[in-house]
CSV table of N, CA and C in Angstrom, one decimal:
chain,number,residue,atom,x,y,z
A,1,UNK,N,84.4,118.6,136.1
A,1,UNK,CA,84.1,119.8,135.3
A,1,UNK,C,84.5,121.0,136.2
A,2,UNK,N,84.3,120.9,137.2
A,2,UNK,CA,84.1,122.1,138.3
A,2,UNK,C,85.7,122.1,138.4
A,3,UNK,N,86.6,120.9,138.2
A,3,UNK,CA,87.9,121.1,139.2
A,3,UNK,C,88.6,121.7,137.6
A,4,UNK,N,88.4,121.3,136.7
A,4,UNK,CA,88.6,121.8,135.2
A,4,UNK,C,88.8,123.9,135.3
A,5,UNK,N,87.1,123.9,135.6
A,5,UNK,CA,87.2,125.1,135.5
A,5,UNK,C,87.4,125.9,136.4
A,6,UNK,N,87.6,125.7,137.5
A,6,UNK,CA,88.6,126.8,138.5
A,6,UNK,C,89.9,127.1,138.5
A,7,UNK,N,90.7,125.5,137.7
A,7,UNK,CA,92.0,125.9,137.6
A,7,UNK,C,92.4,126.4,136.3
A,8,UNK,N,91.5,126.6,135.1
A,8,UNK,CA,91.4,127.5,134.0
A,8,UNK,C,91.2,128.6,134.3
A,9,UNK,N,90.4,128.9,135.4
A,9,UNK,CA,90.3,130.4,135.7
A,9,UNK,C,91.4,130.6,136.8
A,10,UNK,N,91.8,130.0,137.5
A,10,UNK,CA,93.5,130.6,138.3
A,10,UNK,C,94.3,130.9,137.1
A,11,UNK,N,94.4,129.8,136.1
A,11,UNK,CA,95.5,130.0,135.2
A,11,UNK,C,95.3,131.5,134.0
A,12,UNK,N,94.1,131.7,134.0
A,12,UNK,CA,93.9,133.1,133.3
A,12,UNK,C,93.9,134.6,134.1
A,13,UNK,N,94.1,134.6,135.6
A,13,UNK,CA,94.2,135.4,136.3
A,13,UNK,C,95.8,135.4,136.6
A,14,UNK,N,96.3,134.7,136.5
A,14,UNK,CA,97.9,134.2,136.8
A,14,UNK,C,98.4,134.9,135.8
A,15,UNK,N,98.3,134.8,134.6
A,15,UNK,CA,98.6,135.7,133.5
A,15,UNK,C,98.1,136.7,133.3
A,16,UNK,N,97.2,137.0,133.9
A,16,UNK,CA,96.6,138.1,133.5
A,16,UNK,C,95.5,138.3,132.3
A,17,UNK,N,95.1,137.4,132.1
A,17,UNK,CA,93.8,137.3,130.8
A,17,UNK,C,92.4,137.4,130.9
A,18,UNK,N,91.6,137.8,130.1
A,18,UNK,CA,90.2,137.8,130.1
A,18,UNK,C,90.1,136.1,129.5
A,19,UNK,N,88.8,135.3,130.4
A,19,UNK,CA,88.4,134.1,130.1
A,19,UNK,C,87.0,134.0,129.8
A,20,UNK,N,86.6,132.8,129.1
A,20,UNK,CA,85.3,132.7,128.8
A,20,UNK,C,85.8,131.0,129.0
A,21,UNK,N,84.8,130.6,130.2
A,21,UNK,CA,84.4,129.2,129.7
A,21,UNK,C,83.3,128.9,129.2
A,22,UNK,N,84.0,127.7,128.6
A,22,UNK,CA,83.0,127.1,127.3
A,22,UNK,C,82.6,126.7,128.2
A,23,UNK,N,81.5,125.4,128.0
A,23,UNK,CA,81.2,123.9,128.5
A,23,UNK,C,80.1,123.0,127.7
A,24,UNK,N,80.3,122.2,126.8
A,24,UNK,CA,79.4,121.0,126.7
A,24,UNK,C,79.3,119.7,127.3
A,25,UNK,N,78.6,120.1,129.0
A,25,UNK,CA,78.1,119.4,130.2
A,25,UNK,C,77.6,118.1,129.9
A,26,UNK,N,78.2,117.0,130.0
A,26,UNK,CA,77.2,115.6,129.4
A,26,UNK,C,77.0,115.2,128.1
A,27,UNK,N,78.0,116.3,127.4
A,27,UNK,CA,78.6,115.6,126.2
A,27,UNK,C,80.2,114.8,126.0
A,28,UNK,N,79.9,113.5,125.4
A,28,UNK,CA,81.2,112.7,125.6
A,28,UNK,C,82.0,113.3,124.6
A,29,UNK,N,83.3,113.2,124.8
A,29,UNK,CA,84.4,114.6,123.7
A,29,UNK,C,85.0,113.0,122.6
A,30,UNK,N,84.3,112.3,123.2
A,30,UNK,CA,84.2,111.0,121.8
A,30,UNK,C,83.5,112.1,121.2
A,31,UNK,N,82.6,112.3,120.7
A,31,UNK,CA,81.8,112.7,119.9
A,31,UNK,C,82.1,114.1,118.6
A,32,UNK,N,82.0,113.3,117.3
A,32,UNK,CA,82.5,114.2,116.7
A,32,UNK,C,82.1,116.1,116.8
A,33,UNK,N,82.8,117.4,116.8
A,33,UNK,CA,83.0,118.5,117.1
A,33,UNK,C,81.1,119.3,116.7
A,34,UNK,N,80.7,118.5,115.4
A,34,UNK,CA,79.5,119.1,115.0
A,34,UNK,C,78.6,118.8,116.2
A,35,UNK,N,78.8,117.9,116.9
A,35,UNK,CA,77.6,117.8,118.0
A,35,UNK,C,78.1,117.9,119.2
A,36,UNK,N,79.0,119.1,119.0
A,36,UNK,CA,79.5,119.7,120.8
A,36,UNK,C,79.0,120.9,120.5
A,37,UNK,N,78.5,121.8,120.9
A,37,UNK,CA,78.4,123.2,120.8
A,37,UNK,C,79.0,124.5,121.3
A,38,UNK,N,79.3,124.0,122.4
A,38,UNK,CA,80.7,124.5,122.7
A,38,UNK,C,81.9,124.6,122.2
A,39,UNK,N,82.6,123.1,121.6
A,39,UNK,CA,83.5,122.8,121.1
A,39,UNK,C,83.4,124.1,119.5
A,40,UNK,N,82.4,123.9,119.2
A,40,UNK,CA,82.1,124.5,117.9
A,40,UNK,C,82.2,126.3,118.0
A,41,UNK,N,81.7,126.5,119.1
A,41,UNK,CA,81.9,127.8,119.2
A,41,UNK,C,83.7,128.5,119.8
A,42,UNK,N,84.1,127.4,120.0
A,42,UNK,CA,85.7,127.7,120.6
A,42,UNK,C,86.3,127.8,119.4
A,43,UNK,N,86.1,126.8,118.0
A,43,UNK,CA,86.9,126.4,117.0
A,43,UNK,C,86.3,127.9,116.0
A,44,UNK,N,85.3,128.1,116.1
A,44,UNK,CA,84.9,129.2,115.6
A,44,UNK,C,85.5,130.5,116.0
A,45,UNK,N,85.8,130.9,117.0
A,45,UNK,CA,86.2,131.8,117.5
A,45,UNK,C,87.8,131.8,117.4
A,46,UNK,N,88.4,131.0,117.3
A,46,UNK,CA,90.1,130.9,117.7
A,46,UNK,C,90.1,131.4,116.0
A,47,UNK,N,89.0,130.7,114.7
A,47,UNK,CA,89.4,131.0,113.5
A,47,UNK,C,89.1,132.9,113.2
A,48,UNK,N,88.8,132.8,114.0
A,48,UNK,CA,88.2,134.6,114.0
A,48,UNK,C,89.4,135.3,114.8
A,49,UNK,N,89.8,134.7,115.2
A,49,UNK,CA,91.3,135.4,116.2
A,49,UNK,C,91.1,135.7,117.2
A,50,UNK,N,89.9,135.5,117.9
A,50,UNK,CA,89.4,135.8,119.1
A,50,UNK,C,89.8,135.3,120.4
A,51,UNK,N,90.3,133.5,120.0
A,51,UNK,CA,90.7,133.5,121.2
A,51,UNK,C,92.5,133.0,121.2
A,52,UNK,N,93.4,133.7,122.3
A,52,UNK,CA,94.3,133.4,121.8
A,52,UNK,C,95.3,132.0,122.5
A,53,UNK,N,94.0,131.6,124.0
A,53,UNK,CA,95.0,131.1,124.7
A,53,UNK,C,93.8,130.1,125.1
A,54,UNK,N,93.8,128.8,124.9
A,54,UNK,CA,93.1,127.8,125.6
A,54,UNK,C,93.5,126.7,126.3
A,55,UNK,N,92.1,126.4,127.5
A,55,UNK,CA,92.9,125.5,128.9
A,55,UNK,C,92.3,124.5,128.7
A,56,UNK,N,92.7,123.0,128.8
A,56,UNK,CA,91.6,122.0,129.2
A,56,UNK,C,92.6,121.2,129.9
A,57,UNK,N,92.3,120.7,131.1
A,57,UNK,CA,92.9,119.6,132.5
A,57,UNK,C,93.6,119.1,131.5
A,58,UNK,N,93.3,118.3,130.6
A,58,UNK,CA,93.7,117.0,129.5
A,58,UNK,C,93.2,117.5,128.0
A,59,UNK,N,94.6,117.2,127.1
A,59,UNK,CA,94.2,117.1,125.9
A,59,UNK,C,93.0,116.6,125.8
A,60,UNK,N,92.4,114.8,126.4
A,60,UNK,CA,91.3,114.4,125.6
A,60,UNK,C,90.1,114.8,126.1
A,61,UNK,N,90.0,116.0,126.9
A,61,UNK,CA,89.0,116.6,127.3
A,61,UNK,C,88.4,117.5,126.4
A,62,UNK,N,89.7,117.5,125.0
A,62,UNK,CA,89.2,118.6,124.3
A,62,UNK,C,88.5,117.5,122.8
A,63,UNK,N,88.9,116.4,123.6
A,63,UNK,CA,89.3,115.6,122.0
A,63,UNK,C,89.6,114.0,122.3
A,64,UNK,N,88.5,113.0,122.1
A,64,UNK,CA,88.7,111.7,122.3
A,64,UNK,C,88.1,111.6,120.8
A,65,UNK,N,88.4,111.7,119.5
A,65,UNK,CA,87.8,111.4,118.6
A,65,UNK,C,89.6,111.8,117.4
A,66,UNK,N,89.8,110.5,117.2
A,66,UNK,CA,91.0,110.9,116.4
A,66,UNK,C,90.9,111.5,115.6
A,67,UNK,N,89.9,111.8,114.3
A,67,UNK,CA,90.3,112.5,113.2
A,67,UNK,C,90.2,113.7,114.0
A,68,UNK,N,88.3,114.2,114.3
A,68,UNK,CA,88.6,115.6,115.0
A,68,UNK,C,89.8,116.1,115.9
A,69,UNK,N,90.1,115.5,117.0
A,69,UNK,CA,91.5,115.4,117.5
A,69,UNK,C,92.4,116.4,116.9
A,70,UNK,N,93.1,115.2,116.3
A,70,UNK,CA,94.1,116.0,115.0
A,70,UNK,C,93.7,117.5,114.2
A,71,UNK,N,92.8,117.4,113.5
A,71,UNK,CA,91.9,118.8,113.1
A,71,UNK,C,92.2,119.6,114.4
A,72,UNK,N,91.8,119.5,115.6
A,72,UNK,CA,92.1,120.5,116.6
A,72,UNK,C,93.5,120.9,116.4
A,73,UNK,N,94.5,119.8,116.9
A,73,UNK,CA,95.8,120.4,116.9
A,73,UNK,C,96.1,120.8,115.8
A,74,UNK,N,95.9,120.6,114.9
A,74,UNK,CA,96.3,121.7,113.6
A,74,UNK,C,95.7,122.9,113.6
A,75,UNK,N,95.0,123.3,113.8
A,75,UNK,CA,93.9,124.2,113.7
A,75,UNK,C,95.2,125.2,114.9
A,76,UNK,N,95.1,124.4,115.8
A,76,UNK,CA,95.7,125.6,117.2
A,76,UNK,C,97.2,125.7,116.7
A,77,UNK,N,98.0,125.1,116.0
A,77,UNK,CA,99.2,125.4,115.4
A,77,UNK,C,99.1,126.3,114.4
A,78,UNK,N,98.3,126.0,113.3
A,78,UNK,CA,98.6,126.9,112.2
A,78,UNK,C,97.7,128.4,112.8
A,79,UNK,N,97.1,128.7,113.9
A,79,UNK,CA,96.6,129.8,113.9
A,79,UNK,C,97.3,130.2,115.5
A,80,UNK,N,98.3,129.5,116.0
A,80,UNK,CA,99.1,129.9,116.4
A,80,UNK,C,98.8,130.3,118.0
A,81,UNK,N,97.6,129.4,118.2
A,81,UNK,CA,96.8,130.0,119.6
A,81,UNK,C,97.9,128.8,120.8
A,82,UNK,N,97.4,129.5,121.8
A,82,UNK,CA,98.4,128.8,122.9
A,82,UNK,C,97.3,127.9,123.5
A,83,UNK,N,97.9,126.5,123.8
A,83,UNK,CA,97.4,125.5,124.4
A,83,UNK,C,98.0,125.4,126.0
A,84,UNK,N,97.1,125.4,127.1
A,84,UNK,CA,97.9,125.1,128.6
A,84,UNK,C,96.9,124.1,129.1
A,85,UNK,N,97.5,122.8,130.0
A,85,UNK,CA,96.6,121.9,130.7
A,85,UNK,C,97.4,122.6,132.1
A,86,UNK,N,97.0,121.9,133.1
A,86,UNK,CA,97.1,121.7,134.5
A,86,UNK,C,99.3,122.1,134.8
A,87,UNK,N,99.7,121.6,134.0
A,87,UNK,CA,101.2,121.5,133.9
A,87,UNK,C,101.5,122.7,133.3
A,88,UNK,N,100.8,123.7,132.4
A,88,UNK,CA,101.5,125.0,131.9
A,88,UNK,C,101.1,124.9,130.3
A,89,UNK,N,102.4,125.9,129.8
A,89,UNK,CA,101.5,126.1,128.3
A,89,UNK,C,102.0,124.4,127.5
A,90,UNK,N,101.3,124.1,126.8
A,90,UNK,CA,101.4,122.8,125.7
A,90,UNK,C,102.6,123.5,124.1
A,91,UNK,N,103.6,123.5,124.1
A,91,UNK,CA,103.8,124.0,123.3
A,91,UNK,C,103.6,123.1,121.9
A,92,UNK,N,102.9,123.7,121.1
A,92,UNK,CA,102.8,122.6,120.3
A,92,UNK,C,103.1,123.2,118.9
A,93,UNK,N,104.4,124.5,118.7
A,93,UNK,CA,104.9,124.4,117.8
A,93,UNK,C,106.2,123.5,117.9
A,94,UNK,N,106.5,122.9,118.9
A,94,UNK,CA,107.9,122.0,119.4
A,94,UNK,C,107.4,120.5,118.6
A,95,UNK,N,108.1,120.1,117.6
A,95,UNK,CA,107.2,118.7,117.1
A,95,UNK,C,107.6,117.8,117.6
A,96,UNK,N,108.0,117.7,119.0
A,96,UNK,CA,107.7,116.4,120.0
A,96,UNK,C,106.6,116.7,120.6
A,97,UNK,N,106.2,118.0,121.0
A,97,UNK,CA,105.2,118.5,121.8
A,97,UNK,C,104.2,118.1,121.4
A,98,UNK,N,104.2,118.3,120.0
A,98,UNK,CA,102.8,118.2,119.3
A,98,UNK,C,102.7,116.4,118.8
A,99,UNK,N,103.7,115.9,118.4
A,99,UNK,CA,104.0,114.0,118.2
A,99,UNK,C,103.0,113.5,119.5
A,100,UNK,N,103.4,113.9,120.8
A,100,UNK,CA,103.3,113.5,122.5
A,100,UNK,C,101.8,114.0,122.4
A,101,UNK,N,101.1,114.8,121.9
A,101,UNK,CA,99.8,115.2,121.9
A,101,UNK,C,99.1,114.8,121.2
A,102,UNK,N,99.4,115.1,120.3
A,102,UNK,CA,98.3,113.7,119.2
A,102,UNK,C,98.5,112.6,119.5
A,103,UNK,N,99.6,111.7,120.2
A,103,UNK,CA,99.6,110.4,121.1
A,103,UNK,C,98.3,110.4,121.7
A,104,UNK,N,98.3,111.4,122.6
A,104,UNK,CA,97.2,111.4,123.8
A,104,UNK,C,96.1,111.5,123.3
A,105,UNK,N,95.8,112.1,121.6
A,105,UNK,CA,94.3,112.2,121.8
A,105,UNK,C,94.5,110.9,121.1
A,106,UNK,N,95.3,109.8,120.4
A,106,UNK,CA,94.8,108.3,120.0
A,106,UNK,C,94.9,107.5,120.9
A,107,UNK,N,95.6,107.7,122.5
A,107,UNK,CA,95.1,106.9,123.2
A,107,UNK,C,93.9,107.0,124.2
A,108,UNK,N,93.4,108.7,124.4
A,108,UNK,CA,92.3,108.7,124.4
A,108,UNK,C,90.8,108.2,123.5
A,109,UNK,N,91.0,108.2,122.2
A,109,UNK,CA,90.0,107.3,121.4
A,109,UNK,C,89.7,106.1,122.0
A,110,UNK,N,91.1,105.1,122.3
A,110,UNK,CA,91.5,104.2,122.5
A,110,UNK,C,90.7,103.4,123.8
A,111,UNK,N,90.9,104.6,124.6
A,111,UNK,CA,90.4,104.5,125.8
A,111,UNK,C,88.6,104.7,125.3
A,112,UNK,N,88.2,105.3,125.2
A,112,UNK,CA,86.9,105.4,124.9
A,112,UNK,C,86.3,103.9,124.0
A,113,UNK,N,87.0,103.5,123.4
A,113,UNK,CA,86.1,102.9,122.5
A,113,UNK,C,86.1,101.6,123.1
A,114,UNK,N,87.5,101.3,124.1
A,114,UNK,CA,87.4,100.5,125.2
A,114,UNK,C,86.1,100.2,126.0
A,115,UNK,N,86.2,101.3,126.8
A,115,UNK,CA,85.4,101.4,127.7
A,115,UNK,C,83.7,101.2,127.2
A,116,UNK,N,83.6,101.4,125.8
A,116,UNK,CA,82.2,101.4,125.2
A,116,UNK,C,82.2,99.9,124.9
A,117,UNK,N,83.2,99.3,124.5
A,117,UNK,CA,82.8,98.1,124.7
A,117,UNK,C,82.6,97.3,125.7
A,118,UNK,N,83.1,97.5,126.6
A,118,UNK,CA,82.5,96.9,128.0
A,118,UNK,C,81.5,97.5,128.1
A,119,UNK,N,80.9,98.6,128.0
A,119,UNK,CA,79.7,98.7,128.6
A,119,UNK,C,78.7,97.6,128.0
A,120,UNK,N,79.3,97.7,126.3
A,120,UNK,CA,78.6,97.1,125.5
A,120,UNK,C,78.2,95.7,125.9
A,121,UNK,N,79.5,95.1,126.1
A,121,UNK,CA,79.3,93.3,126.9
A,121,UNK,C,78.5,92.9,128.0
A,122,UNK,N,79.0,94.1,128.6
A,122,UNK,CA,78.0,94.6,129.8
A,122,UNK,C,76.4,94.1,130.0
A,123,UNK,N,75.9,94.8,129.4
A,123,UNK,CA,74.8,95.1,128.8
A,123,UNK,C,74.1,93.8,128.1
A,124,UNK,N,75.1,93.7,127.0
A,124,UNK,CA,74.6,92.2,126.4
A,124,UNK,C,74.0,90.7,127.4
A,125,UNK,N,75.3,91.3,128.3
A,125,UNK,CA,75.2,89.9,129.4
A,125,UNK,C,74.0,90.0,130.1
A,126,UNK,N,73.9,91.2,130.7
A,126,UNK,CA,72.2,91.3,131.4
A,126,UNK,C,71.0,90.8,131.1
A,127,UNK,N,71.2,91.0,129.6
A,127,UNK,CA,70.0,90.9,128.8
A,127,UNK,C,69.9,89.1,128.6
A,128,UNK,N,71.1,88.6,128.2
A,128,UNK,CA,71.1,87.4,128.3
A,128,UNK,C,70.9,86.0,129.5
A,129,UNK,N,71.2,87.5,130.7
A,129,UNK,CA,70.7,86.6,131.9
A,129,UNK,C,69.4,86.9,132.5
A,130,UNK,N,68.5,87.8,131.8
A,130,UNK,CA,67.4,88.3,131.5
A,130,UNK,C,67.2,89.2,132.6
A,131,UNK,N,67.7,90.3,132.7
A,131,UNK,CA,67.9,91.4,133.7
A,131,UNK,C,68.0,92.7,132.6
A,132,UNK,N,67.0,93.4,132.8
A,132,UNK,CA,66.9,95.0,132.2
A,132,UNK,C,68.4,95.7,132.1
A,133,UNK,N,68.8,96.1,131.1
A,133,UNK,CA,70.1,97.2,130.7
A,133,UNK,C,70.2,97.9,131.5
A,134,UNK,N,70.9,98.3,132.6
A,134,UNK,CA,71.0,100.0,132.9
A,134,UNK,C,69.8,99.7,134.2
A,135,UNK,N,69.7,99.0,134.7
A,135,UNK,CA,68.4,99.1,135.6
A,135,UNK,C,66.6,100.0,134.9
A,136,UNK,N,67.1,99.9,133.8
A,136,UNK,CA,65.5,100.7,133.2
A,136,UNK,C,64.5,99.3,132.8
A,137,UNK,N,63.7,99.7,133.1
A,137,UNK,CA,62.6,99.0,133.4
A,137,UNK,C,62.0,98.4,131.5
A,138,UNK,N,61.5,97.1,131.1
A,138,UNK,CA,61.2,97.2,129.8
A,138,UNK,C,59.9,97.1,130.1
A,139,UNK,N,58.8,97.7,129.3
A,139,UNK,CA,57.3,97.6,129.5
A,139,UNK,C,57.1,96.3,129.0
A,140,UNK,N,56.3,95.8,129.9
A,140,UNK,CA,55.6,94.9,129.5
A,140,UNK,C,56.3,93.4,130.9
A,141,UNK,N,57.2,93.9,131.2
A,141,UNK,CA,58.0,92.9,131.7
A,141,UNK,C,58.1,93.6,133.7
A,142,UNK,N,58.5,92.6,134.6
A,142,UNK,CA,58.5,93.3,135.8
A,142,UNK,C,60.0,92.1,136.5
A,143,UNK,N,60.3,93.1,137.3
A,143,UNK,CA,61.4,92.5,137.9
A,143,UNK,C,61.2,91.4,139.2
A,144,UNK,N,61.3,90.1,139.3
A,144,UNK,CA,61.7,89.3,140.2
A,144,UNK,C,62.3,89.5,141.2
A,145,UNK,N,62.7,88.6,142.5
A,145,UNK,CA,63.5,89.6,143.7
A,145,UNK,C,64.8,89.4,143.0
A,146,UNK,N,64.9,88.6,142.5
A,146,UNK,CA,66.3,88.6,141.8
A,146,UNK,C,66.8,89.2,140.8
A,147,UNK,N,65.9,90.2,140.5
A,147,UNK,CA,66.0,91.2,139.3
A,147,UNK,C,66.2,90.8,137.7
A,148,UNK,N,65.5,89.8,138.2
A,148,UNK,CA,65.7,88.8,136.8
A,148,UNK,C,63.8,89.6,135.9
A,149,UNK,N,63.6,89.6,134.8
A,149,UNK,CA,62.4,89.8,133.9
A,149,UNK,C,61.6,88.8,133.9
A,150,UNK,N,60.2,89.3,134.1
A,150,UNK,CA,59.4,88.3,133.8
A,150,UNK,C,58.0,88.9,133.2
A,151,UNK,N,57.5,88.5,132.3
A,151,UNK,CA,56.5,88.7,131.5
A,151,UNK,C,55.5,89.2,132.2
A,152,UNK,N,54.8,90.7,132.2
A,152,UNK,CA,53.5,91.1,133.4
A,152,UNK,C,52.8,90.7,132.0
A,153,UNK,N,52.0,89.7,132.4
A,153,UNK,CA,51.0,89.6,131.4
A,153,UNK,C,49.6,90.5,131.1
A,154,UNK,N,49.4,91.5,132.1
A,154,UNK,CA,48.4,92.8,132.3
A,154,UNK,C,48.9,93.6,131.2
A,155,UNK,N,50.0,93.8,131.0
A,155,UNK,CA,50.3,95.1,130.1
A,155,UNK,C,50.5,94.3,129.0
């Protein structure tokens, strides 16, 4: 986040622009746009004409969720706002530019929904080799030296 937003703010002093960062801190950009608040107040604002130039490292920083995704890039075309990552502006009235972008946010999904299932297997396996999720403790139960569960029969 930190390396995100310093080089968003080089890149708006380089041009010369007034910036505002957003940030929804610990929210996964899997997640559809209604439960980012940030995200919501960028898309609100760009529809207001307010903002005209937006930075994120990575397209799927803005956007790991394909439909919302897409809705974004349309949204920043038809209202004509400028997109820049780390490499410069994103031109995404060029329709390779924009083809190559919406690529990235479906292999960002892609990537996400991956990685959620491993966690998921993950997880499953612990439990099946009787070892707490995530190292959190289940009530009722206490850990072995082997970190395996075993019934506290007190609680």
């Amino acid at each position: 986040m930190h390396n995100q937003e310093q080089r968003g703010i080089e890149l708006a002093k380089q041009i010369g622009w007034q910036y505002e960062v957003f940030k929804d801190a610990g929210i996964t950009a899997g997640l559809p746009f209604k439960e980012r608040p940030a995200l919501n107040e960028i898309v609100d604002r760009i529809f207001a004409d307010e903002i005209q130039g937006l930075f994120s490292i990575e397209i799927d920083r803005l956007s790991r969720n394909v439909t919302d995704g897409n809705i974004f890039v349309s949204m920043l075309i038809e209202k004509n706002t400028m997109l820049f990552d780390e490499k410069g502006k994103i031109d995404l009235q060029n329709e390779d530019v924009e083809f190559i972008t919406r690529l990235k946010i479906q292999l960002g999904d892609r990537e996400r929904r991956g990685i959620a299932r491993i966690v998921k297997t993950n997880m499953e396996r612990r439990i099946l080799d009787g070892k707490a999720p995530g190292g959190i403790q289940a009530f009722g139960y206490d850990k072995d030296e082997k970190g395996m569960l075993i019934i506290n029969e007190k609680d």
